[in-house]
Amino acid sequence: MTKKILVLNGHPGQTSLSKSLTKAYAVAATKAGHDVRQHDISEMEFDMDYGQGGYKATKPLEPVLDTFLTDLEWADHIVMSTPLWWGAIPAKLKGLFDRALIPGRTFDTRNPNFMGLPAPMLKGKTARVLLTSDTPPLLLRLFYSNAIKKIISRQILGFVGIKPTKYSQFAPATHPKDKKVQGWLKQVADLGARAA
């Protein structure tokens, strides 16, 4: 079954392992017949600061943010690559979520659940995160309780209804050998072909 896939490179640099991973995924998914739309945070120009806006007076979206949000609403499956920097995602990627995940389009404050949380509006979508880091997966779990995965899965994507979120982690990522990178790219291409 073909899927509508949004692929987001969340690394702010012009060249990166994250960018290579998303490209490998997108190429393989397209070849397999899936409908793919790509976004690259390094090429997106927008004000990352949410500013003084509130739920009732959100800052108007720049065209690039509106396009991203429209594609997010359109997609069945979201694939995001991000490096792990200082235990979190890059500031520009966080800024994208701060600005684009707005009430009325991604969550509904008028219909809270029994805990007072707004109703998610992007239900029925799944996600895959391609996480690069120097922290090995075992240490990320043992020392840091997979904090970054909990934040992305529960407090960002899950908050607006995108779940489940699956992870593929690539480490150590600072100076990997070419053979290792080629193996990672093949792994990601296999995921793309299956829209997984």
PDB file of C-alpha atoms in Angstrom:
ATOM      1  CA  MET A   1       0.000   0.000   0.000  1.00  0.00           C
ATOM      2  CA  THR A   2       1.419   3.371  -0.965  1.00  0.00           C
ATOM      3  CA  LYS A   3       1.798   6.068   1.664  1.00  0.00           C
ATOM      4  CA  LYS A   4       2.001   9.844   1.739  1.00  0.00           C
ATOM      5  CA  ILE A   5       5.312  10.585   3.454  1.00  0.00           C
ATOM      6  CA  LEU A   6       6.731  13.820   4.832  1.00  0.00           C
ATOM      7  CA  VAL A   7      10.518  13.684   5.146  1.00  0.00           C
ATOM      8  CA  LEU A   8      12.159  16.345   7.319  1.00  0.00           C
ATOM      9  CA  ASN A   9      15.887  16.882   7.674  1.00  0.00           C
ATOM     10  CA  GLY A  10      16.192  18.511  11.098  1.00  0.00           C
ATOM     11  CA  HIS A  11      19.927  19.269  10.950  1.00  0.00           C
ATOM     12  CA  PRO A  12      20.529  23.010  10.414  1.00  0.00           C
ATOM     13  CA  GLY A  13      23.822  22.526   8.528  1.00  0.00           C
ATOM     14  CA  GLN A  14      24.035  22.564   4.736  1.00  0.00           C
ATOM     15  CA  THR A  15      25.766  19.168   4.756  1.00  0.00           C
ATOM     16  CA  SER A  16      25.305  16.489   7.396  1.00  0.00           C
ATOM     17  CA  LEU A  17      24.788  12.811   8.028  1.00  0.00           C
ATOM     18  CA  SER A  18      21.156  13.627   8.850  1.00  0.00           C
ATOM     19  CA  LYS A  19      20.701  15.132   5.386  1.00  0.00           C
ATOM     20  CA  SER A  20      22.231  12.054   3.741  1.00  0.00           C
ATOM     21  CA  LEU A  21      19.939   9.769   5.722  1.00  0.00           C
ATOM     22  CA  THR A  22      16.773  11.651   4.764  1.00  0.00           C
ATOM     23  CA  LYS A  23      17.852  11.726   1.127  1.00  0.00           C
ATOM     24  CA  ALA A  24      18.425   7.951   1.129  1.00  0.00           C
ATOM     25  CA  TYR A  25      15.006   7.406   2.702  1.00  0.00           C
ATOM     26  CA  ALA A  26      13.206   9.744   0.284  1.00  0.00           C
ATOM     27  CA  VAL A  27      14.847   8.295  -2.836  1.00  0.00           C
ATOM     28  CA  ALA A  28      14.026   4.720  -1.845  1.00  0.00           C
ATOM     29  CA  ALA A  29      10.451   5.587  -0.842  1.00  0.00           C
ATOM     30  CA  THR A  30       9.862   7.409  -4.137  1.00  0.00           C
ATOM     31  CA  LYS A  31      11.263   4.487  -6.133  1.00  0.00           C
ATOM     32  CA  ALA A  32       8.902   2.173  -4.251  1.00  0.00           C
ATOM     33  CA  GLY A  33       5.938   4.277  -5.404  1.00  0.00           C
ATOM     34  CA  HIS A  34       5.243   6.278  -2.252  1.00  0.00           C
ATOM     35  CA  ASP A  35       4.276   9.954  -2.483  1.00  0.00           C
ATOM     36  CA  VAL A  36       7.083  11.913  -0.795  1.00  0.00           C
ATOM     37  CA  ARG A  37       7.362  15.578   0.160  1.00  0.00           C
ATOM     38  CA  GLN A  38      10.673  16.815   1.564  1.00  0.00           C
ATOM     39  CA  HIS A  39      11.625  19.660   3.883  1.00  0.00           C
ATOM     40  CA  ASP A  40      15.127  20.668   4.935  1.00  0.00           C
ATOM     41  CA  ILE A  41      15.443  22.841   8.038  1.00  0.00           C
ATOM     42  CA  SER A  42      18.712  24.312   6.716  1.00  0.00           C
ATOM     43  CA  GLU A  43      16.807  25.823   3.782  1.00  0.00           C
ATOM     44  CA  MET A  44      13.815  27.110   5.743  1.00  0.00           C
ATOM     45  CA  GLU A  45      13.829  30.796   6.690  1.00  0.00           C
ATOM     46  CA  PHE A  46      11.502  31.739   9.549  1.00  0.00           C
ATOM     47  CA  ASP A  47      11.481  33.468  12.901  1.00  0.00           C
ATOM     48  CA  MET A  48      12.105  30.742  15.478  1.00  0.00           C
ATOM     49  CA  ASP A  49      10.840  32.874  18.355  1.00  0.00           C
ATOM     50  CA  TYR A  50       7.248  32.250  19.371  1.00  0.00           C
ATOM     51  CA  GLY A  51       7.391  35.723  20.910  1.00  0.00           C
ATOM     52  CA  GLN A  52       4.488  37.201  22.817  1.00  0.00           C
ATOM     53  CA  GLY A  53       1.914  35.196  20.900  1.00  0.00           C
ATOM     54  CA  GLY A  54      -0.501  33.016  22.792  1.00  0.00           C
ATOM     55  CA  TYR A  55      -3.073  30.423  21.836  1.00  0.00           C
ATOM     56  CA  LYS A  56      -5.504  33.211  20.976  1.00  0.00           C
ATOM     57  CA  ALA A  57      -3.034  35.426  19.127  1.00  0.00           C
ATOM     58  CA  THR A  58      -0.459  33.245  17.417  1.00  0.00           C
ATOM     59  CA  LYS A  59       2.218  34.857  15.302  1.00  0.00           C
ATOM     60  CA  PRO A  60       1.302  34.599  11.590  1.00  0.00           C
ATOM     61  CA  LEU A  61       3.074  31.728   9.855  1.00  0.00           C
ATOM     62  CA  GLU A  62       5.680  32.514   7.230  1.00  0.00           C
ATOM     63  CA  PRO A  63       4.885  30.785   3.884  1.00  0.00           C
ATOM     64  CA  VAL A  64       7.555  28.119   4.474  1.00  0.00           C
ATOM     65  CA  LEU A  65       5.947  27.210   7.818  1.00  0.00           C
ATOM     66  CA  ASP A  66       2.463  27.126   6.335  1.00  0.00           C
ATOM     67  CA  THR A  67       3.703  24.786   3.581  1.00  0.00           C
ATOM     68  CA  PHE A  68       5.359  22.537   6.158  1.00  0.00           C
ATOM     69  CA  LEU A  69       2.194  22.431   8.262  1.00  0.00           C
ATOM     70  CA  THR A  70       0.030  21.712   5.217  1.00  0.00           C
ATOM     71  CA  ASP A  71       2.327  18.816   4.297  1.00  0.00           C
ATOM     72  CA  LEU A  72       2.236  17.577   7.888  1.00  0.00           C
ATOM     73  CA  GLU A  73      -1.567  17.523   7.750  1.00  0.00           C
ATOM     74  CA  TRP A  74      -1.410  15.726   4.370  1.00  0.00           C
ATOM     75  CA  ALA A  75       1.055  12.981   5.361  1.00  0.00           C
ATOM     76  CA  ASP A  76       0.315   9.476   6.609  1.00  0.00           C
ATOM     77  CA  HIS A  77       3.876   8.949   7.826  1.00  0.00           C
ATOM     78  CA  ILE A  78       6.469  11.450   9.054  1.00  0.00           C
ATOM     79  CA  VAL A  79      10.189  10.744   8.845  1.00  0.00           C
ATOM     80  CA  MET A  80      12.509  13.116  10.680  1.00  0.00           C
ATOM     81  CA  SER A  81      16.263  13.068  11.036  1.00  0.00           C
ATOM     82  CA  THR A  82      17.917  14.953  13.872  1.00  0.00           C
ATOM     83  CA  PRO A  83      21.219  14.998  15.660  1.00  0.00           C
ATOM     84  CA  LEU A  84      21.325  14.772  19.433  1.00  0.00           C
ATOM     85  CA  TRP A  85      22.924  18.014  20.640  1.00  0.00           C
ATOM     86  CA  TRP A  86      23.362  18.644  24.358  1.00  0.00           C
ATOM     87  CA  GLY A  87      20.691  16.060  25.088  1.00  0.00           C
ATOM     88  CA  ALA A  88      18.102  17.665  22.815  1.00  0.00           C
ATOM     89  CA  ILE A  89      17.254  18.591  19.239  1.00  0.00           C
ATOM     90  CA  PRO A  90      18.829  21.591  17.456  1.00  0.00           C
ATOM     91  CA  ALA A  91      17.351  24.993  18.307  1.00  0.00           C
ATOM     92  CA  LYS A  92      16.062  25.639  14.781  1.00  0.00           C
ATOM     93  CA  LEU A  93      14.199  22.314  14.758  1.00  0.00           C
ATOM     94  CA  LYS A  94      12.675  23.152  18.138  1.00  0.00           C
ATOM     95  CA  GLY A  95      11.745  26.547  16.697  1.00  0.00           C
ATOM     96  CA  LEU A  96       9.966  24.827  13.823  1.00  0.00           C
ATOM     97  CA  PHE A  97       7.810  22.884  16.268  1.00  0.00           C
ATOM     98  CA  ASP A  98       7.240  25.966  18.445  1.00  0.00           C
ATOM     99  CA  ARG A  99       5.955  27.924  15.472  1.00  0.00           C
ATOM    100  CA  ALA A 100       4.232  25.331  13.269  1.00  0.00           C
ATOM    101  CA  LEU A 101       2.416  23.148  15.797  1.00  0.00           C
ATOM    102  CA  ILE A 102      -0.340  25.634  16.428  1.00  0.00           C
ATOM    103  CA  PRO A 103      -3.774  25.369  18.031  1.00  0.00           C
ATOM    104  CA  GLY A 104      -6.639  24.914  15.650  1.00  0.00           C
ATOM    105  CA  ARG A 105      -4.557  22.910  13.183  1.00  0.00           C
ATOM    106  CA  THR A 106      -2.548  20.473  15.298  1.00  0.00           C
ATOM    107  CA  PHE A 107      -4.406  20.449  18.621  1.00  0.00           C
ATOM    108  CA  ASP A 108      -7.773  21.679  19.867  1.00  0.00           C
ATOM    109  CA  THR A 109      -7.835  23.587  23.155  1.00  0.00           C
ATOM    110  CA  ARG A 110     -11.655  23.661  23.108  1.00  0.00           C
ATOM    111  CA  ASN A 111     -11.918  19.916  23.684  1.00  0.00           C
ATOM    112  CA  PRO A 112      -9.602  18.952  26.554  1.00  0.00           C
ATOM    113  CA  ASN A 113      -9.493  15.432  27.912  1.00  0.00           C
ATOM    114  CA  PHE A 114     -10.072  14.453  31.555  1.00  0.00           C
ATOM    115  CA  MET A 115      -6.532  15.623  32.403  1.00  0.00           C
ATOM    116  CA  GLY A 116      -7.063  19.014  30.778  1.00  0.00           C
ATOM    117  CA  LEU A 117      -4.871  18.308  27.742  1.00  0.00           C
ATOM    118  CA  PRO A 118      -6.076  19.609  24.369  1.00  0.00           C
ATOM    119  CA  ALA A 119      -7.419  17.153  21.795  1.00  0.00           C
ATOM    120  CA  PRO A 120      -4.782  16.097  19.223  1.00  0.00           C
ATOM    121  CA  MET A 121      -5.752  16.872  15.626  1.00  0.00           C
ATOM    122  CA  LEU A 122      -3.162  14.825  13.710  1.00  0.00           C
ATOM    123  CA  LYS A 123      -4.299  11.353  14.707  1.00  0.00           C
ATOM    124  CA  GLY A 124      -3.817   8.411  12.355  1.00  0.00           C
ATOM    125  CA  LYS A 125      -0.241   9.338  11.438  1.00  0.00           C
ATOM    126  CA  THR A 126       2.929   7.442  12.330  1.00  0.00           C
ATOM    127  CA  ALA A 127       6.526   8.581  12.603  1.00  0.00           C
ATOM    128  CA  ARG A 128      10.099   7.376  12.250  1.00  0.00           C
ATOM    129  CA  VAL A 129      12.988   9.356  13.768  1.00  0.00           C
ATOM    130  CA  LEU A 130      16.507   8.906  12.422  1.00  0.00           C
ATOM    131  CA  LEU A 131      18.601   9.929  15.421  1.00  0.00           C
ATOM    132  CA  THR A 132      22.330  10.570  15.087  1.00  0.00           C
ATOM    133  CA  SER A 133      24.499  10.931  18.180  1.00  0.00           C
ATOM    134  CA  ASP A 134      27.821  10.127  19.732  1.00  0.00           C
ATOM    135  CA  THR A 135      26.027   8.532  22.670  1.00  0.00           C
ATOM    136  CA  PRO A 136      25.534   4.813  21.981  1.00  0.00           C
ATOM    137  CA  PRO A 137      21.926   3.577  22.255  1.00  0.00           C
ATOM    138  CA  LEU A 138      22.682   1.518  25.396  1.00  0.00           C
ATOM    139  CA  LEU A 139      24.132   4.520  27.237  1.00  0.00           C
ATOM    140  CA  LEU A 140      21.304   6.758  26.022  1.00  0.00           C
ATOM    141  CA  ARG A 141      18.920   4.359  27.720  1.00  0.00           C
ATOM    142  CA  LEU A 142      20.925   3.576  30.878  1.00  0.00           C
ATOM    143  CA  PHE A 143      22.335   7.021  31.702  1.00  0.00           C
ATOM    144  CA  TYR A 144      19.699   9.325  30.254  1.00  0.00           C
ATOM    145  CA  SER A 145      16.541   7.166  30.346  1.00  0.00           C
ATOM    146  CA  ASN A 146      16.005   7.827  26.621  1.00  0.00           C
ATOM    147  CA  ALA A 147      14.914  11.367  27.537  1.00  0.00           C
ATOM    148  CA  ILE A 148      15.153  12.675  23.970  1.00  0.00           C
ATOM    149  CA  LYS A 149      12.938   9.871  22.694  1.00  0.00           C
ATOM    150  CA  LYS A 150      10.339  10.581  25.367  1.00  0.00           C
ATOM    151  CA  ILE A 151      10.311  14.280  24.513  1.00  0.00           C
ATOM    152  CA  ILE A 152       9.884  13.686  20.788  1.00  0.00           C
ATOM    153  CA  SER A 153       7.408  10.804  21.115  1.00  0.00           C
ATOM    154  CA  ARG A 154       5.228  12.112  23.919  1.00  0.00           C
ATOM    155  CA  GLN A 155       5.634  15.859  24.255  1.00  0.00           C
ATOM    156  CA  ILE A 156       5.971  16.845  20.599  1.00  0.00           C
ATOM    157  CA  LEU A 157       4.631  14.313  18.100  1.00  0.00           C
ATOM    158  CA  GLY A 158       2.377  12.425  20.484  1.00  0.00           C
ATOM    159  CA  PHE A 159       0.875  15.653  21.812  1.00  0.00           C
ATOM    160  CA  VAL A 160      -0.598  16.397  18.383  1.00  0.00           C
ATOM    161  CA  GLY A 161      -1.633  12.767  17.779  1.00  0.00           C
ATOM    162  CA  ILE A 162       1.275  11.381  15.730  1.00  0.00           C
ATOM    163  CA  LYS A 163       2.013   7.902  17.060  1.00  0.00           C
ATOM    164  CA  PRO A 164       3.584   5.496  17.380  1.00  0.00           C
ATOM    165  CA  THR A 165       7.055   6.902  16.801  1.00  0.00           C
ATOM    166  CA  LYS A 166       9.801   4.411  15.975  1.00  0.00           C
ATOM    167  CA  TYR A 167      13.513   5.147  16.163  1.00  0.00           C
ATOM    168  CA  SER A 168      16.622   4.229  14.236  1.00  0.00           C
ATOM    169  CA  GLN A 169      19.778   5.403  15.999  1.00  0.00           C
ATOM    170  CA  PHE A 170      23.150   5.920  14.350  1.00  0.00           C
ATOM    171  CA  ALA A 171      26.168   6.256  16.637  1.00  0.00           C
ATOM    172  CA  PRO A 172      28.900   7.301  17.030  1.00  0.00           C
ATOM    173  CA  ALA A 173      28.161   9.859  14.350  1.00  0.00           C
ATOM    174  CA  THR A 174      30.938  12.477  14.517  1.00  0.00           C
ATOM    175  CA  HIS A 175      33.602  10.718  12.459  1.00  0.00           C
ATOM    176  CA  PRO A 176      32.104   7.459  11.199  1.00  0.00           C
ATOM    177  CA  LYS A 177      34.044   5.390   8.665  1.00  0.00           C
ATOM    178  CA  ASP A 178      32.707   5.324   5.106  1.00  0.00           C
ATOM    179  CA  LYS A 179      31.819   1.636   5.356  1.00  0.00           C
ATOM    180  CA  LYS A 180      29.721   2.335   8.454  1.00  0.00           C
ATOM    181  CA  VAL A 181      27.937   5.246   6.761  1.00  0.00           C
ATOM    182  CA  GLN A 182      27.175   3.139   3.698  1.00  0.00           C
ATOM    183  CA  GLY A 183      25.621   0.506   5.963  1.00  0.00           C
ATOM    184  CA  TRP A 184      23.489   3.157   7.658  1.00  0.00           C
ATOM    185  CA  LEU A 185      22.351   4.561   4.315  1.00  0.00           C
ATOM    186  CA  LYS A 186      21.364   1.075   3.139  1.00  0.00           C
ATOM    187  CA  GLN A 187      19.461   0.494   6.379  1.00  0.00           C
ATOM    188  CA  VAL A 188      17.543   3.742   5.892  1.00  0.00           C
ATOM    189  CA  ALA A 189      16.896   3.028   2.217  1.00  0.00           C
ATOM    190  CA  ASP A 190      15.362  -0.310   3.233  1.00  0.00           C
ATOM    191  CA  LEU A 191      13.073   1.571   5.628  1.00  0.00           C
ATOM    192  CA  GLY A 192      12.139   4.007   2.867  1.00  0.00           C
ATOM    193  CA  ALA A 193      11.255   1.240   0.430  1.00  0.00           C
ATOM    194  CA  ARG A 194       8.876  -0.181   3.044  1.00  0.00           C
ATOM    195  CA  ALA A 195       7.662   3.240   4.236  1.00  0.00           C
ATOM    196  CA  ALA A 196       8.560   2.096   7.733  1.00  0.00           C
TER     197      ALA A 196
END
